[in-house]
Amino acid sequence: METKNFKAFGTESAEAPLQVLNIQRRIVTPKDVEIEILYCGICHSDLHSARNEWMNTVYPIVPGHEIVGKVTAVGDQVTKFKVGDLAAVGCMVDSCRECEFCQEGLEQYCDIGATLTFNSPDEHLAEQQTFGGYSESITVDESFVLHVPENLDLAATAPLLCAGITTYSPLKHWNVGPGSKVGVVGLGGLGHMAIKLAKAMGAEVTVFTTSQSKVEDAKRLGADEVVLSKDAEQMAAHAKSLNFILDAVSAPHDINAYLNLLKVDGSLVLVGAPLQPLPVVSFNLILGRKSFSGSLIGGIAETQEMLDFCAKHNITADIELIGVDQVNEAYERLLKGDIKYRFVIDIASLKK
Ligand code: NAP
Ligand code: ZN
Ligand code: ZN
Protein backbone atom coordinates (compact mmCIF):
# COMPACT_ATOMS: atom_id res chain seq x y z
CA MET A 1 0.00 0.00 0.00
CA GLU A 2 1.24 3.48 -0.92
CA THR A 3 1.98 5.78 2.00
CA LYS A 4 3.04 9.33 2.76
CA ASN A 5 5.18 10.64 5.63
CA PHE A 6 3.77 13.02 8.19
CA LYS A 7 4.93 14.64 11.40
CA ALA A 8 3.17 13.55 14.56
CA PHE A 9 3.56 13.92 18.32
CA GLY A 10 3.64 10.76 20.39
CA THR A 11 5.78 8.48 22.48
CA GLU A 12 7.75 5.26 22.25
CA SER A 13 7.16 4.20 25.87
CA ALA A 14 5.01 4.74 28.95
CA GLU A 15 7.80 6.60 30.73
CA ALA A 16 9.12 8.80 27.92
CA PRO A 17 7.67 12.26 27.27
CA LEU A 18 5.81 12.79 24.02
CA GLN A 19 7.98 14.09 21.19
CA VAL A 20 7.94 14.65 17.45
CA LEU A 21 7.68 11.36 15.51
CA ASN A 22 7.55 10.59 11.81
CA ILE A 23 4.61 8.41 10.82
CA GLN A 24 3.16 6.87 7.67
CA ARG A 25 -0.41 7.42 6.50
CA ARG A 26 -1.95 5.56 3.57
CA ILE A 27 -2.63 7.47 0.33
CA VAL A 28 -6.43 7.75 -0.08
CA THR A 29 -8.17 4.58 -1.24
CA PRO A 30 -11.49 5.00 -3.15
CA LYS A 31 -13.64 5.66 -0.05
CA ASP A 32 -11.08 7.65 1.94
CA VAL A 33 -10.93 11.27 2.97
CA GLU A 34 -7.53 12.83 3.74
CA ILE A 35 -7.78 15.60 6.34
CA GLU A 36 -5.23 18.25 7.19
CA ILE A 37 -5.60 18.42 10.96
CA LEU A 38 -5.98 21.95 12.35
CA TYR A 39 -6.90 21.26 15.97
CA CYS A 40 -6.92 18.23 18.25
CA GLY A 41 -8.30 18.12 21.80
CA ILE A 42 -6.51 16.37 24.67
CA CYS A 43 -8.74 13.77 26.34
CA HIS A 44 -7.78 12.11 29.60
CA SER A 45 -7.94 8.84 27.61
CA ASP A 46 -4.91 10.09 25.65
CA LEU A 47 -3.00 10.25 28.92
CA HIS A 48 -4.30 6.86 30.17
CA SER A 49 -3.12 5.35 26.86
CA ALA A 50 0.19 7.17 26.43
CA ARG A 51 1.18 5.99 29.93
CA ASN A 52 -0.24 2.48 29.45
CA GLU A 53 -2.63 2.91 32.40
CA TRP A 54 -5.14 0.58 30.70
CA MET A 55 -2.34 -1.97 30.11
CA ASN A 56 -3.10 -2.31 26.39
CA THR A 57 -0.87 0.24 24.70
CA VAL A 58 1.25 -0.78 21.74
CA TYR A 59 4.14 1.64 21.16
CA PRO A 60 4.80 3.94 19.46
CA ILE A 61 1.52 5.67 20.19
CA VAL A 62 0.17 8.90 18.71
CA PRO A 63 -2.87 9.88 20.82
CA GLY A 64 -5.71 12.22 19.90
CA HIS A 65 -9.34 11.56 18.97
CA GLU A 66 -10.89 15.02 18.98
CA ILE A 67 -9.91 16.01 15.48
CA VAL A 68 -11.04 18.86 13.26
CA GLY A 69 -9.50 20.00 10.00
CA LYS A 70 -9.86 20.54 6.27
CA VAL A 71 -10.21 17.94 3.53
CA THR A 72 -7.08 17.83 1.36
CA ALA A 73 -7.85 14.80 -0.85
CA VAL A 74 -10.72 12.39 -1.49
CA GLY A 75 -10.89 8.94 -3.07
CA ASP A 76 -12.79 8.59 -6.35
CA GLN A 77 -15.84 6.99 -4.70
CA VAL A 78 -16.22 9.56 -1.93
CA THR A 79 -19.60 11.31 -2.08
CA LYS A 80 -19.98 13.12 1.24
CA PHE A 81 -16.88 15.34 1.20
CA LYS A 82 -14.89 17.41 -1.26
CA VAL A 83 -11.48 19.05 -1.04
CA GLY A 84 -11.67 22.20 1.12
CA ASP A 85 -14.59 21.03 3.30
CA LEU A 86 -14.29 21.17 7.08
CA ALA A 87 -14.25 17.66 8.52
CA ALA A 88 -13.96 15.96 11.90
CA VAL A 89 -12.94 12.58 13.26
CA GLY A 90 -13.75 11.23 16.70
CA CYS A 91 -12.81 8.08 18.59
CA MET A 92 -13.42 5.50 15.85
CA VAL A 93 -12.16 5.18 12.27
CA ASP A 94 -13.86 1.90 11.28
CA SER A 95 -15.94 -1.08 12.44
CA CYS A 96 -17.26 -4.31 10.90
CA ARG A 97 -20.43 -2.54 9.63
CA GLU A 98 -22.31 -5.88 9.53
CA CYS A 99 -23.02 -6.95 13.11
CA GLU A 100 -26.33 -6.07 14.77
CA PHE A 101 -24.77 -3.16 16.63
CA CYS A 102 -23.08 -1.62 13.58
CA GLN A 103 -26.39 -1.99 11.71
CA GLU A 104 -28.11 -0.09 14.50
CA GLY A 105 -25.60 2.77 14.43
CA LEU A 106 -23.89 1.58 17.60
CA GLU A 107 -20.48 1.09 15.97
CA GLN A 108 -18.79 1.72 19.32
CA TYR A 109 -20.22 -1.61 20.51
CA CYS A 110 -19.27 -3.51 17.31
CA ASP A 111 -19.19 -7.25 17.95
CA ILE A 112 -15.62 -7.62 16.77
CA GLY A 113 -14.57 -4.27 18.23
CA ALA A 114 -14.48 -0.95 16.42
CA THR A 115 -11.15 0.29 15.06
CA LEU A 116 -10.25 3.12 17.38
CA THR A 117 -8.57 6.27 16.12
CA PHE A 118 -5.36 5.38 17.94
CA ASN A 119 -3.85 2.23 19.41
CA SER A 120 -5.93 -0.20 17.33
CA PRO A 121 -4.46 -2.59 14.75
CA ASP A 122 -4.38 -0.65 11.44
CA GLU A 123 -6.28 -2.71 8.85
CA HIS A 124 -4.59 -0.92 5.98
CA LEU A 125 -0.99 -0.85 7.18
CA ALA A 126 -0.64 -4.22 8.87
CA GLU A 127 2.70 -3.49 10.50
CA GLN A 128 1.42 -0.58 12.61
CA GLN A 129 -1.31 0.60 14.99
CA THR A 130 -3.69 3.40 14.11
CA PHE A 131 -2.22 6.82 14.89
CA GLY A 132 -4.39 9.59 16.30
CA GLY A 133 -4.84 13.29 15.89
CA TYR A 134 -1.65 14.74 17.35
CA SER A 135 -0.43 14.82 13.76
CA GLU A 136 -0.50 16.89 10.60
CA SER A 137 -2.93 14.71 8.69
CA ILE A 138 -5.21 11.69 8.94
CA THR A 139 -6.83 9.46 6.32
CA VAL A 140 -10.21 7.94 7.21
CA ASP A 141 -13.03 6.15 5.39
CA GLU A 142 -15.73 8.74 4.71
CA SER A 143 -18.30 6.72 6.68
CA PHE A 144 -16.39 7.63 9.85
CA VAL A 145 -15.84 11.31 9.02
CA LEU A 146 -18.20 13.97 10.40
CA HIS A 147 -19.38 17.29 9.01
CA VAL A 148 -18.39 20.29 11.12
CA PRO A 149 -21.02 23.01 11.65
CA GLU A 150 -19.87 26.31 10.09
CA ASN A 151 -21.16 28.54 12.90
CA LEU A 152 -18.97 27.21 15.73
CA ASP A 153 -15.41 28.18 16.64
CA LEU A 154 -13.30 25.45 15.09
CA ALA A 155 -10.75 24.92 17.89
CA ALA A 156 -13.50 24.83 20.54
CA THR A 157 -15.46 22.34 18.42
CA ALA A 158 -12.69 19.71 18.52
CA PRO A 159 -13.56 18.46 22.07
CA LEU A 160 -17.13 17.72 20.98
CA LEU A 161 -15.74 14.72 19.09
CA CYS A 162 -15.08 12.82 22.31
CA ALA A 163 -16.08 14.83 25.40
CA GLY A 164 -19.23 16.00 23.60
CA ILE A 165 -20.49 12.68 22.25
CA THR A 166 -19.47 10.69 25.36
CA THR A 167 -21.76 12.84 27.49
CA TYR A 168 -24.49 13.46 24.88
CA SER A 169 -25.06 9.76 24.19
CA PRO A 170 -25.93 8.65 27.77
CA LEU A 171 -27.97 11.81 28.41
CA LYS A 172 -30.09 10.86 25.39
CA HIS A 173 -30.17 7.14 26.14
CA TRP A 174 -31.42 7.74 29.69
CA ASN A 175 -34.02 10.24 28.37
CA VAL A 176 -32.71 13.31 30.16
CA GLY A 177 -34.96 16.30 29.45
CA PRO A 178 -37.18 18.89 31.09
CA GLY A 179 -37.97 17.78 34.64
CA SER A 180 -34.86 15.58 34.95
CA LYS A 181 -32.64 16.19 37.94
CA VAL A 182 -29.13 15.41 36.73
CA GLY A 183 -25.88 15.12 38.67
CA VAL A 184 -22.49 15.53 37.01
CA VAL A 185 -19.51 14.16 38.93
CA GLY A 186 -16.03 15.44 38.02
CA LEU A 187 -15.73 18.83 36.35
CA GLY A 188 -13.14 18.13 33.68
CA GLY A 189 -13.40 17.97 29.90
CA LEU A 190 -16.32 15.52 29.90
CA GLY A 191 -18.01 17.00 32.96
CA HIS A 192 -18.15 20.54 31.61
CA MET A 193 -19.68 19.31 28.35
CA ALA A 194 -22.23 17.30 30.35
CA ILE A 195 -23.39 20.48 32.13
CA LYS A 196 -23.83 22.39 28.87
CA LEU A 197 -25.60 19.53 27.07
CA ALA A 198 -27.89 18.55 29.97
CA LYS A 199 -28.91 22.20 30.41
CA ALA A 200 -29.63 22.52 26.68
CA MET A 201 -31.82 19.40 26.96
CA GLY A 202 -33.81 21.16 29.67
CA ALA A 203 -32.56 19.35 32.78
CA GLU A 204 -31.75 20.77 36.21
CA VAL A 205 -28.03 20.14 36.85
CA THR A 206 -26.09 19.68 40.09
CA VAL A 207 -22.32 19.44 39.80
CA PHE A 208 -20.09 17.52 42.22
CA THR A 209 -16.48 18.63 42.27
CA THR A 210 -13.45 18.06 44.48
CA SER A 211 -12.04 21.45 43.42
CA GLN A 212 -12.98 24.54 45.42
CA SER A 213 -11.68 26.62 42.51
CA LYS A 214 -14.39 25.26 40.20
CA VAL A 215 -17.41 25.92 42.44
CA GLU A 216 -18.21 29.42 41.15
CA ASP A 217 -17.15 28.58 37.63
CA ALA A 218 -19.55 25.64 37.38
CA LYS A 219 -22.42 28.10 37.75
CA ARG A 220 -21.05 30.16 34.87
CA LEU A 221 -21.15 26.97 32.80
CA GLY A 222 -24.84 26.63 33.62
CA ALA A 223 -24.99 24.43 36.74
CA ASP A 224 -28.01 25.13 38.96
CA GLU A 225 -26.17 23.88 42.04
CA VAL A 226 -22.59 22.98 42.87
CA VAL A 227 -21.51 20.65 45.65
CA LEU A 228 -18.01 20.31 47.02
CA SER A 229 -17.97 16.51 47.19
CA LYS A 230 -15.45 16.37 50.07
CA ASP A 231 -18.01 18.14 52.31
CA ALA A 232 -20.10 15.39 53.96
CA GLU A 233 -22.80 17.81 55.08
CA GLN A 234 -23.32 19.18 51.57
CA MET A 235 -23.45 15.62 50.22
CA ALA A 236 -26.00 14.53 52.84
CA ALA A 237 -28.21 17.48 51.93
CA HIS A 238 -28.53 16.03 48.41
CA ALA A 239 -29.46 12.46 49.40
CA LYS A 240 -32.18 10.87 47.22
CA SER A 241 -32.48 13.98 45.07
CA LEU A 242 -31.37 12.97 41.56
CA ASN A 243 -32.81 10.90 38.69
CA PHE A 244 -29.58 10.46 36.80
CA ILE A 245 -25.88 10.88 37.57
CA LEU A 246 -23.11 10.98 34.99
CA ASP A 247 -19.78 10.10 36.58
CA ALA A 248 -16.85 11.46 34.56
CA VAL A 249 -14.06 11.00 37.12
CA SER A 250 -10.72 9.76 35.79
CA ALA A 251 -9.43 8.23 39.07
CA PRO A 252 -10.66 5.76 41.73
CA HIS A 253 -13.34 7.25 44.01
CA ASP A 254 -16.27 6.17 46.18
CA ILE A 255 -19.26 5.30 43.99
CA ASN A 256 -21.49 4.57 47.00
CA ALA A 257 -21.45 8.24 48.00
CA TYR A 258 -23.19 8.97 44.68
CA LEU A 259 -25.60 6.00 44.63
CA ASN A 260 -27.00 7.52 47.84
CA LEU A 261 -27.91 10.66 45.94
CA LEU A 262 -30.26 8.82 43.53
CA LYS A 263 -34.03 8.72 43.86
CA VAL A 264 -35.93 5.43 43.43
CA ASP A 265 -35.27 4.01 39.92
CA GLY A 266 -32.38 6.42 39.41
CA SER A 267 -29.32 5.56 37.33
CA LEU A 268 -25.66 6.22 37.89
CA VAL A 269 -23.77 5.96 34.61
CA LEU A 270 -20.00 5.76 34.47
CA VAL A 271 -18.13 7.31 31.62
CA GLY A 272 -14.94 7.92 33.60
CA ALA A 273 -12.59 5.01 33.10
CA PRO A 274 -10.05 4.39 35.86
CA LEU A 275 -8.68 0.86 35.56
CA GLN A 276 -9.16 0.00 39.24
CA PRO A 277 -12.42 -1.69 40.39
CA LEU A 278 -15.02 0.57 42.04
CA PRO A 279 -16.67 -1.47 44.84
CA VAL A 280 -20.45 -1.11 45.15
CA VAL A 281 -22.41 -1.82 48.36
CA SER A 282 -25.38 -4.02 47.34
CA PHE A 283 -27.90 -2.24 49.52
CA ASN A 284 -27.13 1.05 47.78
CA LEU A 285 -28.67 -0.51 44.65
CA ILE A 286 -31.35 -2.71 46.23
CA LEU A 287 -32.89 0.01 48.36
CA GLY A 288 -34.42 2.14 45.66
CA ARG A 289 -34.16 -0.21 42.62
CA LYS A 290 -31.21 1.80 41.36
CA SER A 291 -29.07 1.07 38.29
CA PHE A 292 -25.32 1.32 37.94
CA SER A 293 -24.13 1.24 34.33
CA GLY A 294 -21.59 2.54 31.86
CA SER A 295 -21.49 4.11 28.42
CA LEU A 296 -18.87 4.27 25.67
CA ILE A 297 -18.61 7.33 23.37
CA GLY A 298 -21.47 7.25 20.79
CA GLY A 299 -22.22 5.98 17.27
CA ILE A 300 -21.33 7.85 14.10
CA ALA A 301 -24.86 9.03 13.23
CA GLU A 302 -25.34 10.07 16.85
CA THR A 303 -22.05 12.00 16.76
CA GLN A 304 -23.33 13.97 13.76
CA GLU A 305 -26.63 14.51 15.59
CA MET A 306 -24.67 15.84 18.61
CA LEU A 307 -22.64 18.23 16.41
CA ASP A 308 -25.86 19.54 14.84
CA PHE A 309 -27.43 19.88 18.32
CA CYS A 310 -24.38 21.89 19.44
CA ALA A 311 -24.59 24.08 16.32
CA LYS A 312 -28.26 24.80 17.06
CA HIS A 313 -27.64 25.60 20.73
CA ASN A 314 -24.30 27.34 20.12
CA ILE A 315 -22.41 24.90 22.36
CA THR A 316 -18.64 24.39 22.23
CA ALA A 317 -15.99 23.50 24.80
CA ASP A 318 -14.17 26.01 27.03
CA ILE A 319 -10.62 25.51 25.85
CA GLU A 320 -7.00 26.46 26.44
CA LEU A 321 -5.22 26.44 23.09
CA ILE A 322 -1.63 25.16 23.30
CA GLY A 323 1.29 24.27 21.04
CA VAL A 324 2.72 20.73 20.84
CA ASP A 325 5.66 21.89 22.95
CA GLN A 326 3.18 22.30 25.86
CA VAL A 327 1.56 18.85 25.62
CA ASN A 328 3.72 17.15 28.26
CA GLU A 329 3.08 19.96 30.71
CA ALA A 330 -0.63 19.80 29.85
CA TYR A 331 -0.68 16.11 30.84
CA GLU A 332 0.73 17.02 34.27
CA ARG A 333 -1.86 19.75 34.70
CA LEU A 334 -4.63 17.34 33.61
CA LEU A 335 -3.60 15.01 36.42
CA LYS A 336 -4.06 17.87 38.90
CA GLY A 337 -7.46 18.82 37.47
CA ASP A 338 -5.83 22.13 36.55
CA ILE A 339 -7.60 22.98 33.28
CA LYS A 340 -10.77 24.91 32.49
CA TYR A 341 -11.78 22.68 30.78
CA ARG A 342 -10.08 21.18 27.73
CA PHE A 343 -6.64 21.56 26.23
CA VAL A 344 -6.68 21.80 22.44
CA ILE A 345 -3.50 21.54 20.40
CA ASP A 346 -3.00 24.05 17.60
CA ILE A 347 -1.53 21.63 15.06
CA ALA A 348 0.09 24.52 13.16
CA SER A 349 2.70 24.38 15.96
CA LEU A 350 3.72 20.90 14.78
CA LYS A 351 4.43 22.10 11.24
CA LYS A 352 6.98 24.73 12.34
P1 NAP B 1 -10.33 15.31 32.96
O1 NAP B 1 -10.55 16.51 32.13
O2 NAP B 1 -9.00 15.04 33.54
O3 NAP B 1 -11.44 15.35 34.13
C1 NAP B 1 -11.50 14.41 35.16
C2 NAP B 1 -12.06 15.09 36.40
O4 NAP B 1 -12.21 14.07 37.41
C3 NAP B 1 -11.14 16.12 37.04
O5 NAP B 1 -11.26 17.38 36.46
C4 NAP B 1 -11.61 16.11 38.48
O6 NAP B 1 -12.79 16.91 38.60
C5 NAP B 1 -12.05 14.67 38.69
N1 NAP B 1 -11.02 13.91 39.42
C6 NAP B 1 -9.75 13.65 39.02
N2 NAP B 1 -9.11 12.91 39.93
C7 NAP B 1 -9.99 12.69 40.94
C8 NAP B 1 -9.95 11.97 42.16
N3 NAP B 1 -8.84 11.34 42.56
N4 NAP B 1 -11.08 11.94 42.94
C9 NAP B 1 -12.19 12.57 42.55
N5 NAP B 1 -12.30 13.28 41.39
C10 NAP B 1 -11.22 13.34 40.61
O7 NAP B 1 -10.72 13.99 32.16
P2 NAP B 1 -11.74 13.77 30.93
O8 NAP B 1 -11.00 13.91 29.65
O9 NAP B 1 -12.97 14.54 31.17
O10 NAP B 1 -12.03 12.21 31.08
C11 NAP B 1 -12.62 11.70 32.27
C12 NAP B 1 -12.59 10.18 32.27
O11 NAP B 1 -13.48 9.71 31.24
C13 NAP B 1 -11.23 9.58 31.93
O12 NAP B 1 -11.06 8.40 32.72
C14 NAP B 1 -11.36 9.21 30.48
O13 NAP B 1 -10.50 8.17 30.08
C15 NAP B 1 -12.79 8.77 30.43
N6 NAP B 1 -13.40 8.77 29.10
C16 NAP B 1 -14.32 7.82 28.85
C17 NAP B 1 -14.99 7.81 27.65
C18 NAP B 1 -16.07 6.79 27.40
O14 NAP B 1 -16.41 6.57 26.25
N7 NAP B 1 -16.63 6.20 28.43
C19 NAP B 1 -14.69 8.76 26.69
C20 NAP B 1 -13.75 9.75 26.99
C21 NAP B 1 -13.11 9.75 28.21
P3 NAP B 1 -13.02 17.92 39.83
O15 NAP B 1 -11.83 18.82 39.84
O16 NAP B 1 -14.28 18.60 39.50
O17 NAP B 1 -13.13 17.06 41.05
ZN1 ZN C 1 -11.66 10.76 24.63
ZN1 ZN D 1 -19.82 -4.48 13.95
mmCIF file with all atom_site columns, N, CA and C in Angstrom, residues 21 44 74 99 106 121 128 161 188 215 219 241 269 287 295 321 344:
data_model
loop_
_atom_site.group_PDB
_atom_site.id
_atom_site.type_symbol
_atom_site.label_atom_id
_atom_site.label_alt_id
_atom_site.label_comp_id
_atom_site.label_asym_id
_atom_site.label_entity_id
_atom_site.label_seq_id
_atom_site.pdbx_PDB_ins_code
_atom_site.Cartn_x
_atom_site.Cartn_y
_atom_site.Cartn_z
_atom_site.occupancy
_atom_site.B_iso_or_equiv
_atom_site.pdbx_formal_charge
_atom_site.auth_seq_id
_atom_site.auth_comp_id
_atom_site.auth_asym_id
_atom_site.auth_atom_id
_atom_site.pdbx_PDB_model_num
ATOM 1  N N  . LEU A 1 21  ? 7.423   12.654 16.156 1.00 0.00 ? 21  LEU A N  1
ATOM 2  C CA . LEU A 1 21  ? 7.683   11.359 15.508 1.00 0.00 ? 21  LEU A CA 1
ATOM 3  C C  . LEU A 1 21  ? 7.355   11.502 14.023 1.00 0.00 ? 21  LEU A C  1
ATOM 4  N N  . HIS A 1 44  ? -8.517  12.849 28.574 1.00 0.00 ? 44  HIS A N  1
ATOM 5  C CA . HIS A 1 44  ? -7.775  12.105 29.604 1.00 0.00 ? 44  HIS A CA 1
ATOM 6  C C  . HIS A 1 44  ? -7.449  10.685 29.119 1.00 0.00 ? 44  HIS A C  1
ATOM 7  N N  . VAL A 1 74  ? -9.649  13.383 -1.650 1.00 0.00 ? 74  VAL A N  1
ATOM 8  C CA . VAL A 1 74  ? -10.721 12.390 -1.485 1.00 0.00 ? 74  VAL A CA 1
ATOM 9  C C  . VAL A 1 74  ? -10.524 11.279 -2.509 1.00 0.00 ? 74  VAL A C  1
ATOM 10 N N  . CYS A 1 99  ? -22.411 -6.357 11.919 1.00 0.00 ? 99  CYS A N  1
ATOM 11 C CA . CYS A 1 99  ? -23.021 -6.946 13.113 1.00 0.00 ? 99  CYS A CA 1
ATOM 12 C C  . CYS A 1 99  ? -24.274 -6.163 13.500 1.00 0.00 ? 99  CYS A C  1
ATOM 13 N N  . LEU A 1 106 ? -24.625 1.641  16.324 1.00 0.00 ? 106 LEU A N  1
ATOM 14 C CA . LEU A 1 106 ? -23.885 1.576  17.602 1.00 0.00 ? 106 LEU A CA 1
ATOM 15 C C  . LEU A 1 106 ? -22.494 0.996  17.336 1.00 0.00 ? 106 LEU A C  1
ATOM 16 N N  . PRO A 1 121 ? -5.168  -2.074 15.923 1.00 0.00 ? 121 PRO A N  1
ATOM 17 C CA . PRO A 1 121 ? -4.463  -2.586 14.750 1.00 0.00 ? 121 PRO A CA 1
ATOM 18 C C  . PRO A 1 121 ? -4.954  -1.850 13.496 1.00 0.00 ? 121 PRO A C  1
ATOM 19 N N  . GLN A 1 128 ? 1.504   -1.637 11.595 1.00 0.00 ? 128 GLN A N  1
ATOM 20 C CA . GLN A 1 128 ? 1.422   -0.579 12.611 1.00 0.00 ? 128 GLN A CA 1
ATOM 21 C C  . GLN A 1 128 ? 0.036   -0.481 13.229 1.00 0.00 ? 128 GLN A C  1
ATOM 22 N N  . LEU A 1 161 ? -15.892 16.025 19.740 1.00 0.00 ? 161 LEU A N  1
ATOM 23 C CA . LEU A 1 161 ? -15.741 14.722 19.085 1.00 0.00 ? 161 LEU A CA 1
ATOM 24 C C  . LEU A 1 161 ? -15.524 13.575 20.053 1.00 0.00 ? 161 LEU A C  1
ATOM 25 N N  . GLY A 1 188 ? -14.260 18.047 34.613 1.00 0.00 ? 188 GLY A N  1
ATOM 26 C CA . GLY A 1 188 ? -13.140 18.127 33.675 1.00 0.00 ? 188 GLY A CA 1
ATOM 27 C C  . GLY A 1 188 ? -13.694 18.332 32.281 1.00 0.00 ? 188 GLY A C  1
ATOM 28 N N  . VAL A 1 215 ? -16.035 25.789 41.936 1.00 0.00 ? 215 VAL A N  1
ATOM 29 C CA . VAL A 1 215 ? -17.407 25.925 42.439 1.00 0.00 ? 215 VAL A CA 1
ATOM 30 C C  . VAL A 1 215 ? -18.144 27.081 41.761 1.00 0.00 ? 215 VAL A C  1
ATOM 31 N N  . LYS A 1 219 ? -21.168 27.352 37.934 1.00 0.00 ? 219 LYS A N  1
ATOM 32 C CA . LYS A 1 219 ? -22.420 28.104 37.748 1.00 0.00 ? 219 LYS A CA 1
ATOM 33 C C  . LYS A 1 219 ? -22.376 28.882 36.442 1.00 0.00 ? 219 LYS A C  1
ATOM 34 N N  . SER A 1 241 ? -31.944 12.798 45.761 1.00 0.00 ? 241 SER A N  1
ATOM 35 C CA . SER A 1 241 ? -32.479 13.979 45.072 1.00 0.00 ? 241 SER A CA 1
ATOM 36 C C  . SER A 1 241 ? -32.385 13.923 43.546 1.00 0.00 ? 241 SER A C  1
ATOM 37 N N  . VAL A 1 269 ? -24.447 6.451  35.810 1.00 0.00 ? 269 VAL A N  1
ATOM 38 C CA . VAL A 1 269 ? -23.765 5.961  34.609 1.00 0.00 ? 269 VAL A CA 1
ATOM 39 C C  . VAL A 1 269 ? -22.319 6.430  34.615 1.00 0.00 ? 269 VAL A C  1
ATOM 40 N N  . LEU A 1 287 ? -31.959 -0.939 47.739 1.00 0.00 ? 287 LEU A N  1
ATOM 41 C CA . LEU A 1 287 ? -32.885 0.009  48.362 1.00 0.00 ? 287 LEU A CA 1
ATOM 42 C C  . LEU A 1 287 ? -33.090 1.158  47.376 1.00 0.00 ? 287 LEU A C  1
ATOM 43 N N  . SER A 1 295 ? -21.184 3.717  29.795 1.00 0.00 ? 295 SER A N  1
ATOM 44 C CA . SER A 1 295 ? -21.492 4.105  28.421 1.00 0.00 ? 295 SER A CA 1
ATOM 45 C C  . SER A 1 295 ? -20.192 4.461  27.713 1.00 0.00 ? 295 SER A C  1
ATOM 46 N N  . LEU A 1 321 ? -5.922  26.837 24.316 1.00 0.00 ? 321 LEU A N  1
ATOM 47 C CA . LEU A 1 321 ? -5.217  26.444 23.086 1.00 0.00 ? 321 LEU A CA 1
ATOM 48 C C  . LEU A 1 321 ? -3.715  26.411 23.358 1.00 0.00 ? 321 LEU A C  1
ATOM 49 N N  . VAL A 1 344 ? -6.605  22.108 23.871 1.00 0.00 ? 344 VAL A N  1
ATOM 50 C CA . VAL A 1 344 ? -6.679  21.795 22.438 1.00 0.00 ? 344 VAL A CA 1
ATOM 51 C C  . VAL A 1 344 ? -5.343  22.188 21.825 1.00 0.00 ? 344 VAL A C  1
#
